Amino acid sequence: MAANGSPSPHLGKRSRDEFDAAEQPALPNAKANDSSSEDDIGPALPSTAPKKKKRKLPYEKLYISALPSSPRYSKSLMHKDQLSFVTITPFTDFLVTSSIDGVVKFWKKDAVGIEFVKEFKAHHGEIRGVSVSQDGRSFATAGVDKTVKIFDVITFDLLAMLQLQSLPRSICWVHRRGASMPLLAVAEEVGHVIDIYDGRGELQTPIDSISNIHKSPVILIAYNNAYDCAISADENGMVEYWRPGGVHEKPENVFQYKSSTNLFEFKKSKSLPSSITISPSGSQFTTFSFPDRKVRVFDFVTGKLYRSYDESILTLTEMQQAGTALQKLEDVEFGRRLAVERELENPALQNKINVIFDESGYFIIYGSLLGTKVINTLTNRVVKVYGKDEPFRSLSLALYQGQPQKKGVVTAQMAASANPLLQEAEERDPMLVSTGSGKVRFYIFTNEEDVSKATRDVQNEKPKLLSSRQQVESKTAETGTSAIIHTTYGDIHIRLFPEAAPKAVENFVTHSKNGYYNNTIFHRVIRKFMIQCGDPMGDGTGGESIWGKEFEDEFSTLKHDKAYTVSMANAGPNTNGSQFFITTEKASWLDKKHTIFGRAVQGLDVVHKIENTRVYKEKPEEEIKIVSISVT
């Protein structure tokens, strides 16, 4: 009997010859008639172990020289409010910047530097997503005002506006370079359908709707021009390939079975990608995800994971303490940067972080605690760090590597030669553009080395000063009388009481409009008492008010004398932040202890469904999320 309980293949004793024949491993390329002495029995050790060759990228220095050479930014320019996204349009060489106040600016790339062209107040409120077409001719933005604006890049003009039924989540141009019909894919907060619109804006209704790809709301869409294939990710961490036309199946020249890929990485790690970027050749794509904070590089055809880089706070802290980090920081400086990293957990910031490729596709570039890293994915080595001593944390990145003269004529071998005529003809003005966390500026890295810190920050905008009347109007705009909490279990409609609790309502409304509560969970549920939420940390210890500090209680004649009361959670008097709860029974002992600012009026079955979910130590075993909150 074998050790594992299965019948043994040999029941009797074996001869020595049989034993030797069975136990001796076969030697490669060994011939059947080779004779051997007794000394040759058993596997032989190699005479010398072969040295492991280091991977080397041909013309690596040439590729690196095509990137900006200065580690410090040479210029910064302003918006009136915090920057959201920066985008370089391929082939047409425009820089498009957008900010959280709904403003879009067009800048034209010159031989050296950029020149301002035009500004649009594109949306009333925050811009949630942007996309540029593969030919660089069309640009689109999606805002919290439930509209999509379509721009012609060449003429820097607003072409059309699409009115949506609900808040947009992601947009992406999904047509091939040179296509006669531009196609724009739009995914909304509610539902799992991806709508395809005529990119010319001539129709207000979708020309196609894709409902069989995802089962959860779609959070990201990217398009691969080489394979005419889109990649999308949903709230459950599922990543799918599909063609924009036909029956929307994945292309035939990619993997056959999804089980053979690593596309379940996000589902396994309980993380969601915040960005998907396709390499210039279409052979790879890269992602950044939360909460695991990993940069992943996938092979597009096979769906296999090619590289993974851990940028989690735990890993950064361990490397700092062990002295193995790329750069050793002073403890105070490391603590300051770590505080900025923790702020990135805010859902309103997560979709503004991206990872980009250079034009060769061998290098990825992304912001980190130590600066903006440039990594050679072939050799797995950091080759450059931009802005490691600058006072901002990079979020959204865009790279320009154009060759103004004789573009595409010279091969890599010719460019690597010492011919001065060729080098002059192929002189570049590369430009890396970055936003900063909480900054109203965008920062430009170039080849300019000799830069004065006193003159590099251009004051191209006046400070944002509101008159007293405008302040009142602005404050009124950030309040409301009702809201709909869209959860993974359904919608909860609540009535707000701005007269009774103006600060609590303003805090709730502003957070809701900024997406602060998006993807947060109901972290505390007590049956026959209440359901609690509003903590980005998900454990009841996090969250802050819109003012960055705790605010005072606002008690009124309202009482916890009935179920479905919406109140601020706190840790004692005057410690209100972002967390709130909805009662499911009368709770009079909470009167004058928790600020009441609303009541649930519809979706009460959803409240009870959440109340009755299975919990462990008051935390639901299954994550119940707030998808978004609509305020009216």
XYZ file of C-alpha atoms in Angstrom:
632
model
C 0.000 0.000 0.000
C 1.379 3.454 -0.870
C 1.825 6.123 1.785
C -1.206 8.001 0.547
C -3.471 4.969 0.891
C -3.642 4.132 -2.834
C -2.725 0.609 -4.013
C 0.988 0.186 -4.576
C 1.985 -0.629 -8.177
C 4.455 -3.334 -6.992
C 3.310 -5.885 -4.426
C 6.442 -8.085 -4.310
C 10.122 -7.367 -3.783
C 11.987 -5.649 -6.590
C 15.396 -6.631 -7.854
C 18.335 -4.180 -7.576
C 18.177 -3.651 -11.318
C 14.489 -2.763 -11.120
C 15.154 -0.444 -8.207
C 17.957 1.369 -10.045
C 15.889 1.692 -13.185
C 12.950 3.146 -11.287
C 14.871 5.537 -9.021
C 17.531 6.979 -11.329
C 16.348 10.183 -13.046
C 16.692 10.433 -16.770
C 19.567 12.633 -17.901
C 18.790 15.065 -20.707
C 20.031 14.072 -24.158
C 21.231 10.728 -22.751
C 21.400 7.935 -25.333
C 19.890 4.530 -24.625
C 23.077 2.563 -25.353
C 25.408 4.758 -23.216
C 27.381 2.625 -20.775
C 28.125 3.803 -17.273
C 30.239 2.563 -14.382
C 29.121 2.144 -10.793
C 30.495 5.624 -10.034
C 28.038 7.208 -12.476
C 24.857 6.064 -10.684
C 22.635 8.963 -9.576
C 22.261 12.542 -10.772
C 25.467 14.386 -11.565
C 26.217 17.898 -10.325
C 27.034 20.485 -12.989
C 30.696 21.340 -13.141
C 30.019 25.082 -12.886
C 26.690 26.717 -12.126
C 25.607 28.985 -14.994
C 25.507 32.653 -14.036
C 22.089 34.252 -14.104
C 22.102 36.903 -16.784
C 20.734 40.313 -15.921
C 18.021 41.537 -18.212
C 19.144 44.421 -20.341
C 17.013 46.753 -22.413
C 18.685 47.671 -25.729
C 18.945 51.449 -26.215
C 17.777 52.094 -22.636
C 19.790 55.328 -22.465
C 18.095 56.542 -25.633
C 14.634 55.902 -24.186
C 15.577 57.661 -20.938
C 16.961 60.651 -22.863
C 13.519 61.054 -24.442
C 12.124 61.793 -20.961
C 12.470 65.170 -19.215
C 15.962 65.382 -17.738
C 15.327 67.782 -14.842
C 14.248 66.174 -11.540
C 12.698 69.501 -10.464
C 9.685 71.113 -12.083
C 10.511 74.101 -14.274
C 7.108 75.803 -14.220
C 3.717 75.602 -12.536
C 0.450 77.187 -13.706
C -2.848 77.734 -11.945
C -6.552 77.050 -11.980
C -8.845 78.869 -9.570
C -9.609 75.604 -7.779
C -7.930 72.247 -7.203
C -6.800 70.371 -10.301
C -8.527 67.103 -11.154
C -7.011 65.768 -14.400
C -4.280 66.571 -16.926
C -4.389 65.072 -20.437
C -2.031 65.203 -23.438
C -3.874 64.719 -26.730
C -2.001 62.328 -29.069
C -1.004 63.608 -32.541
C -2.653 67.018 -31.975
C -0.266 68.032 -29.147
C -2.623 69.847 -26.789
C -2.577 69.812 -23.002
C -6.056 69.826 -21.443
C -6.380 70.566 -17.725
C -9.539 70.388 -15.612
C -10.415 71.315 -12.027
C -13.027 70.435 -9.424
C -14.992 73.639 -10.097
C -15.919 72.357 -13.578
C -13.367 74.432 -15.517
C -11.522 73.028 -18.561
C -8.472 74.765 -20.058
C -6.796 74.088 -23.410
C -3.039 74.673 -23.840
C -1.123 74.235 -27.110
C 2.334 72.614 -27.092
C 4.892 74.870 -28.754
C 8.448 74.038 -29.807
C 9.422 74.954 -26.229
C 6.770 75.048 -23.516
C 2.999 75.541 -23.772
C 0.701 78.441 -24.637
C -2.762 79.063 -23.174
C -5.539 78.841 -25.772
C -9.028 78.748 -24.254
C -11.024 78.211 -21.055
C -14.501 76.718 -20.563
C -16.797 76.578 -17.560
C -17.826 73.123 -18.671
C -19.821 71.915 -15.655
C -21.697 73.233 -12.644
C -19.709 71.330 -10.044
C -16.945 68.763 -10.098
C -15.662 67.014 -13.215
C -15.780 63.272 -12.520
C -14.014 61.931 -15.593
C -12.298 62.907 -18.835
C -11.284 61.060 -22.012
C -9.406 61.853 -25.213
C -9.885 59.885 -28.443
C -7.102 57.800 -30.004
C -6.608 60.317 -32.822
C -6.439 63.238 -30.380
C -9.270 65.082 -32.113
C -12.103 64.590 -29.587
C -12.175 65.295 -25.852
C -15.017 64.657 -23.404
C -15.759 65.494 -19.777
C -18.413 64.144 -17.382
C -19.675 66.168 -14.411
C -21.791 65.949 -11.276
C -24.401 68.065 -13.091
C -25.327 64.852 -14.983
C -23.972 66.097 -18.292
C -21.237 65.039 -20.709
C -19.539 67.779 -22.738
C -17.856 66.970 -26.075
C -15.055 69.188 -27.427
C -13.293 69.424 -30.779
C -9.596 69.583 -29.882
C -8.295 71.069 -33.154
C -10.660 74.043 -33.014
C -10.761 73.961 -29.152
C -14.517 74.394 -29.337
C -17.482 72.903 -27.464
C -19.392 70.699 -29.912
C -22.226 69.132 -27.952
C -23.736 68.299 -24.579
C -25.333 65.021 -23.522
C -27.896 65.065 -20.699
C -27.781 61.900 -18.566
C -30.418 60.376 -16.285
C -28.039 59.874 -13.350
C -24.513 60.749 -12.249
C -21.790 59.581 -14.671
C -19.078 57.298 -13.300
C -16.716 56.804 -16.238
C -16.414 57.843 -19.890
C -14.153 56.618 -22.678
C -13.843 57.053 -26.452
C -14.073 53.545 -27.933
C -13.481 53.984 -31.657
C -10.360 53.268 -33.673
C -8.028 55.949 -34.935
C -9.485 57.351 -38.174
C -12.977 55.907 -37.665
C -15.756 57.763 -39.476
C -18.148 57.463 -36.515
C -16.717 58.498 -33.123
C -18.128 56.418 -30.262
C -18.281 57.478 -26.623
C -18.925 54.907 -23.875
C -20.591 56.205 -20.696
C -21.098 54.286 -17.432
C -23.382 55.788 -14.793
C -23.416 55.478 -10.986
C -26.605 53.445 -10.908
C -26.940 50.215 -12.871
C -24.459 48.026 -14.724
C -25.225 49.158 -18.280
C -22.623 50.799 -20.525
C -24.218 53.208 -23.005
C -22.585 53.964 -26.367
C -23.294 57.448 -27.755
C -22.687 59.048 -31.138
C -19.512 61.006 -30.398
C -20.645 63.864 -32.617
C -23.384 64.617 -30.106
C -26.121 64.580 -32.732
C -28.304 62.203 -30.677
C -29.239 62.584 -27.018
C -30.063 58.896 -26.693
C -27.545 56.018 -26.812
C -27.091 54.257 -30.133
C -26.295 51.059 -28.221
C -26.513 49.786 -24.642
C -24.369 46.947 -23.289
C -25.995 45.142 -20.366
C -24.500 41.646 -20.550
C -20.873 42.463 -19.678
C -21.084 43.427 -15.998
C -23.442 42.662 -13.130
C -22.344 45.617 -10.969
C -21.900 49.342 -11.678
C -18.923 50.013 -13.948
C -16.203 52.224 -12.464
C -13.599 52.350 -15.266
C -13.357 51.962 -19.046
C -10.211 52.045 -21.219
C -9.804 51.381 -24.956
C -7.069 49.463 -26.816
C -6.763 50.809 -30.355
C -4.491 47.979 -31.576
C -7.079 45.289 -30.765
C -10.243 47.415 -31.116
C -11.117 46.253 -27.616
C -12.323 47.962 -24.455
C -11.427 46.958 -20.891
C -13.852 47.773 -18.103
C -13.901 47.159 -14.351
C -16.848 47.132 -11.963
C -17.465 47.597 -8.249
C -16.986 43.882 -7.566
C -13.446 43.954 -8.938
C -14.356 42.126 -12.147
C -12.385 43.091 -15.271
C -13.854 42.378 -18.705
C -12.751 42.655 -22.365
C -15.325 43.583 -25.036
C -15.584 45.019 -28.534
C -17.528 48.270 -28.972
C -19.287 46.957 -32.071
C -21.165 43.786 -33.014
C -22.192 41.479 -30.175
C -19.591 42.994 -27.817
C -17.591 39.808 -27.325
C -13.879 39.872 -26.584
C -11.519 39.681 -29.587
C -10.570 36.236 -30.893
C -6.835 36.952 -30.737
C -6.715 37.212 -26.922
C -6.997 34.559 -24.192
C -9.639 31.890 -24.666
C -10.623 31.273 -21.047
C -10.662 33.909 -18.334
C -9.677 31.251 -15.797
C -6.226 31.118 -17.441
C -5.639 34.845 -16.750
C -4.828 36.924 -13.681
C -7.784 39.254 -14.203
C -9.288 38.053 -10.906
C -6.449 39.785 -9.007
C -8.668 42.648 -7.868
C -11.459 40.344 -6.759
C -9.010 38.214 -4.777
C -7.344 41.192 -3.111
C -10.690 42.917 -2.418
C -9.410 46.000 -4.206
C -10.679 48.166 -7.042
C -8.616 49.756 -9.824
C -8.629 53.554 -9.804
C -7.092 53.778 -13.283
C -6.480 51.619 -16.356
C -3.930 52.746 -18.952
C -3.108 50.959 -22.223
C 0.491 50.902 -23.499
C 1.198 52.659 -26.842
C 1.545 49.334 -28.688
C -1.515 47.843 -26.994
C 0.489 44.849 -25.747
C 0.122 45.742 -22.045
C -2.043 47.691 -19.636
C -1.327 49.015 -16.166
C -3.529 49.768 -13.160
C -3.422 51.406 -9.747
C -5.797 50.079 -7.102
C -7.193 50.761 -3.636
C -7.071 49.837 -0.814
C -4.040 47.604 -1.527
C -2.224 50.498 -3.327
C -0.570 48.255 -5.894
C 0.647 49.110 -9.364
C 0.061 46.173 -11.694
C 1.209 45.620 -15.271
C -0.704 43.012 -17.303
C -0.021 41.411 -20.672
C -3.047 42.338 -22.770
C -3.274 39.212 -24.946
C -2.880 36.631 -22.171
C -4.314 38.640 -19.303
C -1.348 37.475 -17.213
C 0.193 39.644 -14.510
C 3.624 40.806 -15.719
C 4.755 43.082 -12.887
C 3.409 44.226 -9.517
C 4.707 47.047 -7.313
C 3.549 47.505 -3.715
C 3.066 51.138 -2.667
C 1.027 50.399 0.476
C 1.551 52.460 3.627
C 2.612 49.328 5.549
C 5.320 48.473 3.013
C 6.566 52.072 2.839
C 6.772 52.249 6.635
C 8.661 48.957 6.909
C 11.159 50.017 4.228
C 11.685 53.381 5.934
C 12.347 51.688 9.279
C 14.634 49.058 7.755
C 16.545 51.633 5.716
C 15.827 49.836 2.434
C 13.702 52.592 0.869
C 14.686 54.263 -2.391
C 15.382 57.400 -0.379
C 15.839 57.632 3.394
C 13.763 60.492 4.790
C 13.960 62.260 8.119
C 11.320 60.921 10.522
C 9.413 64.219 10.635
C 9.367 64.528 6.837
C 8.342 60.885 6.453
C 5.487 61.436 8.913
C 4.314 64.496 6.973
C 4.318 62.614 3.675
C 2.604 59.637 5.286
C -0.249 61.903 6.416
C -0.705 63.009 2.787
C -0.743 59.352 1.683
C -3.541 58.600 4.155
C -5.612 61.425 2.663
C -5.627 59.527 -0.635
C -8.048 57.041 0.946
C -10.689 59.700 0.308
C -12.880 58.304 -2.520
C -13.007 61.780 -4.071
C -9.256 61.567 -4.764
C -8.837 57.941 -5.785
C -10.048 58.263 -9.384
C -7.629 61.173 -9.929
C -4.557 58.919 -9.554
C -3.141 57.238 -12.652
C -0.163 55.297 -13.998
C 1.156 56.069 -17.499
C 3.522 54.514 -20.058
C 6.262 56.273 -21.967
C 6.170 56.073 -25.789
C 8.348 52.932 -25.869
C 6.047 51.015 -23.531
C 9.030 49.766 -21.494
C 8.663 52.365 -18.723
C 5.782 53.166 -16.380
C 5.479 56.446 -14.480
C 3.416 57.066 -11.347
C 3.345 59.256 -8.235
C 4.460 57.907 -4.870
C 5.439 59.043 -1.377
C 9.033 59.452 -2.576
C 8.224 61.360 -5.763
C 7.193 60.441 -9.296
C 8.871 57.136 -10.145
C 9.964 55.980 -13.605
C 10.366 52.184 -13.649
C 11.875 50.044 -16.401
C 9.490 47.094 -16.330
C 11.896 44.870 -18.294
C 14.807 45.240 -15.870
C 12.508 45.939 -12.889
C 14.560 48.970 -11.911
C 13.751 52.571 -10.944
C 15.616 54.718 -13.476
C 14.361 58.190 -12.521
C 12.508 59.999 -9.737
C 10.896 63.375 -10.418
C 10.025 65.882 -7.728
C 11.374 63.893 -4.784
C 12.073 67.134 -2.900
C 9.094 69.124 -4.204
C 6.212 70.196 -1.909
C 3.443 68.183 -3.585
C 2.313 64.582 -4.014
C 1.734 63.691 -7.683
C -1.692 62.336 -8.623
C -2.699 62.696 -12.285
C 0.137 62.515 -14.830
C 0.474 63.200 -18.569
C 3.566 62.832 -20.765
C 4.518 64.577 -24.010
C 7.466 63.158 -25.990
C 6.859 64.628 -29.430
C 9.567 65.165 -32.025
C 8.821 68.436 -33.815
C 11.292 67.801 -36.665
C 11.292 64.796 -39.015
C 9.035 62.812 -36.722
C 9.287 59.046 -37.208
C 12.052 59.158 -39.849
C 14.982 58.072 -37.690
C 15.299 54.532 -36.310
C 16.451 53.692 -32.782
C 19.846 52.559 -34.106
C 20.337 55.840 -36.005
C 19.242 57.922 -33.038
C 21.706 56.062 -30.784
C 24.587 56.949 -33.066
C 26.896 59.931 -32.513
C 25.884 61.708 -35.731
C 25.378 65.371 -34.674
C 23.132 66.133 -37.678
C 20.731 63.372 -36.709
C 20.762 64.426 -33.074
C 19.929 68.015 -34.014
C 17.101 66.911 -36.316
C 15.594 64.762 -33.600
C 15.903 67.248 -30.756
C 12.925 66.933 -28.434
C 11.193 69.055 -25.857
C 9.698 66.350 -23.575
C 7.281 67.437 -20.884
C 5.854 65.600 -17.862
C 2.776 67.281 -16.386
C 1.497 66.488 -12.896
C -1.267 67.586 -10.545
C -0.676 67.715 -6.792
C -2.872 66.549 -3.939
C -4.970 69.506 -2.804
C -3.127 71.900 -5.148
C -4.587 74.548 -7.479
C -1.501 74.248 -9.698
C -0.203 71.782 -12.249
C 3.538 71.198 -12.466
C 5.665 70.815 -15.613
C 8.957 68.881 -15.709
C 11.161 69.586 -18.758
C 14.815 69.525 -19.828
C 15.354 72.959 -18.303
C 17.851 72.494 -15.489
C 18.645 76.059 -14.423
C 15.333 77.117 -12.869
C 14.769 79.782 -10.250
C 12.373 78.829 -7.477
C 11.336 82.472 -7.275
C 9.988 82.651 -10.834
C 8.840 79.132 -11.732
C 5.396 79.443 -10.073
C 3.406 81.616 -12.491
C 0.518 83.665 -11.054
C -1.793 83.278 -14.047
C -4.976 83.377 -11.948
C -6.242 85.876 -9.410
C -6.939 84.589 -5.886
C -10.486 83.359 -5.454
C -12.180 86.083 -3.378
C -15.945 86.050 -2.977
C -18.086 88.998 -2.005
C -20.368 88.581 1.014
C -23.345 88.081 -1.297
C -21.493 85.441 -3.336
C -20.498 83.691 -0.109
C -24.164 83.472 0.915
C -25.114 82.169 -2.543
C -22.272 79.670 -2.447
C -23.363 78.466 0.973
C -26.963 78.132 -0.223
C -25.756 76.091 -3.176
C -24.140 73.610 -0.786
C -27.353 72.823 1.052
C -30.464 70.898 0.075
C -33.805 69.626 1.269
C -33.599 65.988 0.191
C -31.126 63.313 -0.762
C -31.066 59.777 -2.115
C -28.507 57.375 -0.661
C -27.811 54.828 -3.411
C -26.635 51.634 -1.679
C -25.808 48.156 -2.925
C -29.087 47.054 -1.275
C -31.221 49.788 -2.860
C -32.073 53.489 -2.499
C -32.878 55.313 0.741
C -34.635 58.675 0.332
C -34.086 61.152 3.144
C -35.520 64.571 3.925
C -32.975 67.115 5.171
C -33.508 69.823 7.810
C -31.162 72.732 6.890
C -33.079 75.142 9.166
C -32.636 72.940 12.230
C -29.033 71.850 11.574
C -27.446 74.066 8.892
C -23.834 73.024 9.512
C -24.633 69.287 9.632
C -26.640 69.539 6.395
C -23.923 71.598 4.672
C -21.321 69.042 5.764
C -23.441 66.120 4.517
C -24.356 67.802 1.206
C -20.802 68.910 0.388
C -19.357 65.505 1.196
C -22.077 63.881 -0.930
C -21.454 66.124 -3.941
C -17.687 65.622 -3.687
C -18.071 61.830 -3.660
C -16.632 61.555 -0.135
C -19.155 58.868 0.855
C -18.862 56.898 -2.403
C -17.868 53.241 -1.828
C -17.884 53.631 1.967
C -19.582 50.857 3.909
C -22.209 50.508 6.630
C -19.628 49.583 9.256
C -21.878 49.304 12.331
C -25.327 47.677 12.417
C -27.312 46.987 15.601
C -30.678 45.306 15.166
C -33.651 47.213 16.592
C -31.460 50.294 17.044
C -29.615 51.797 14.048
C -27.379 51.462 10.978
C -24.202 53.604 10.846
C -22.012 54.709 7.932
C -19.933 57.586 6.528
C -16.438 56.463 7.558
C -13.879 56.196 4.705
C -11.743 53.964 6.947
C -14.631 51.504 7.320
C -14.029 50.760 11.001
C -15.671 53.661 12.840
C -12.420 55.473 13.592
C -12.106 57.746 10.549
C -13.760 60.558 8.678
C -13.632 64.316 9.030
C -15.855 67.286 8.321
C -15.584 69.505 5.249
C -13.775 72.046 7.426
C -11.034 69.567 8.343
C -11.936 69.629 12.034
C -14.761 68.592 14.351
C -17.793 70.883 14.441
C -20.298 71.695 17.152
C -23.639 70.036 17.917
C -26.872 71.638 16.667
C -29.794 70.708 18.913
C -33.353 71.741 18.046
C -36.907 70.723 18.805
C -36.405 67.593 16.711
C -36.239 64.392 18.738
C -35.386 60.726 18.271
C -39.058 59.940 18.926
C -39.562 57.796 15.836
C -37.662 55.403 13.610
C -35.721 56.487 10.512
C -34.161 59.558 12.157
C -30.871 60.591 10.523
C -28.292 61.925 13.004
C -24.593 62.693 13.300
C -22.420 60.095 15.018
C -19.902 61.488 17.488
C -17.413 60.635 20.222
C -18.862 63.127 22.709
C -20.107 66.726 22.728
C -19.119 68.833 19.685
C -17.086 66.098 17.945
C -19.043 65.774 14.690
C -17.095 64.649 11.602
C -18.500 62.708 8.645
C -20.180 59.650 10.184
C -23.967 59.482 10.526
C -26.623 56.894 11.380
C -30.275 56.062 10.706
C -32.351 54.762 13.622
C -34.694 51.809 13.193
C -36.611 52.325 16.466
C -37.368 55.178 18.862
C -34.199 56.197 20.703
C -35.119 59.014 23.079
C -31.918 58.607 25.131
C -30.039 60.104 22.148
C -31.874 63.452 22.391
C -29.556 66.416 22.990
C -26.589 64.103 22.447
C -26.640 63.650 18.643
C -27.508 66.283 16.032
C -30.596 65.367 13.988
C -30.366 66.627 10.390
C -32.774 64.405 8.442
C -35.322 61.587 8.274
C -35.688 58.668 5.898
C -39.008 58.892 4.038
C -38.689 56.217 1.323
C -36.707 53.016 0.924
C -37.538 52.025 4.487
C -37.441 48.379 3.424
C -33.805 48.945 2.424
C -33.085 50.322 5.921
C -34.539 47.171 7.496
C -32.761 44.918 5.012
C -29.465 46.434 6.108
C -30.565 46.252 9.761
C -31.272 42.520 9.500
C -28.083 41.513 7.711
C -25.763 39.041 9.430
C -23.110 40.770 11.535
C -19.993 39.887 13.485
C -19.233 42.239 16.375
C -21.740 44.739 14.959
C -20.048 44.775 11.522
C -21.912 43.222 8.556
C -20.250 40.027 7.301
C -21.088 41.116 3.751
C -19.941 44.585 2.693
C -22.924 46.903 2.162
C -21.737 50.016 0.339
C -22.956 53.513 -0.377
C -22.562 53.766 -4.152
C -23.235 57.509 -4.213
C -25.551 60.147 -2.768
C -27.698 62.444 -4.923
C -28.776 65.761 -3.374
C -31.659 67.991 -4.493
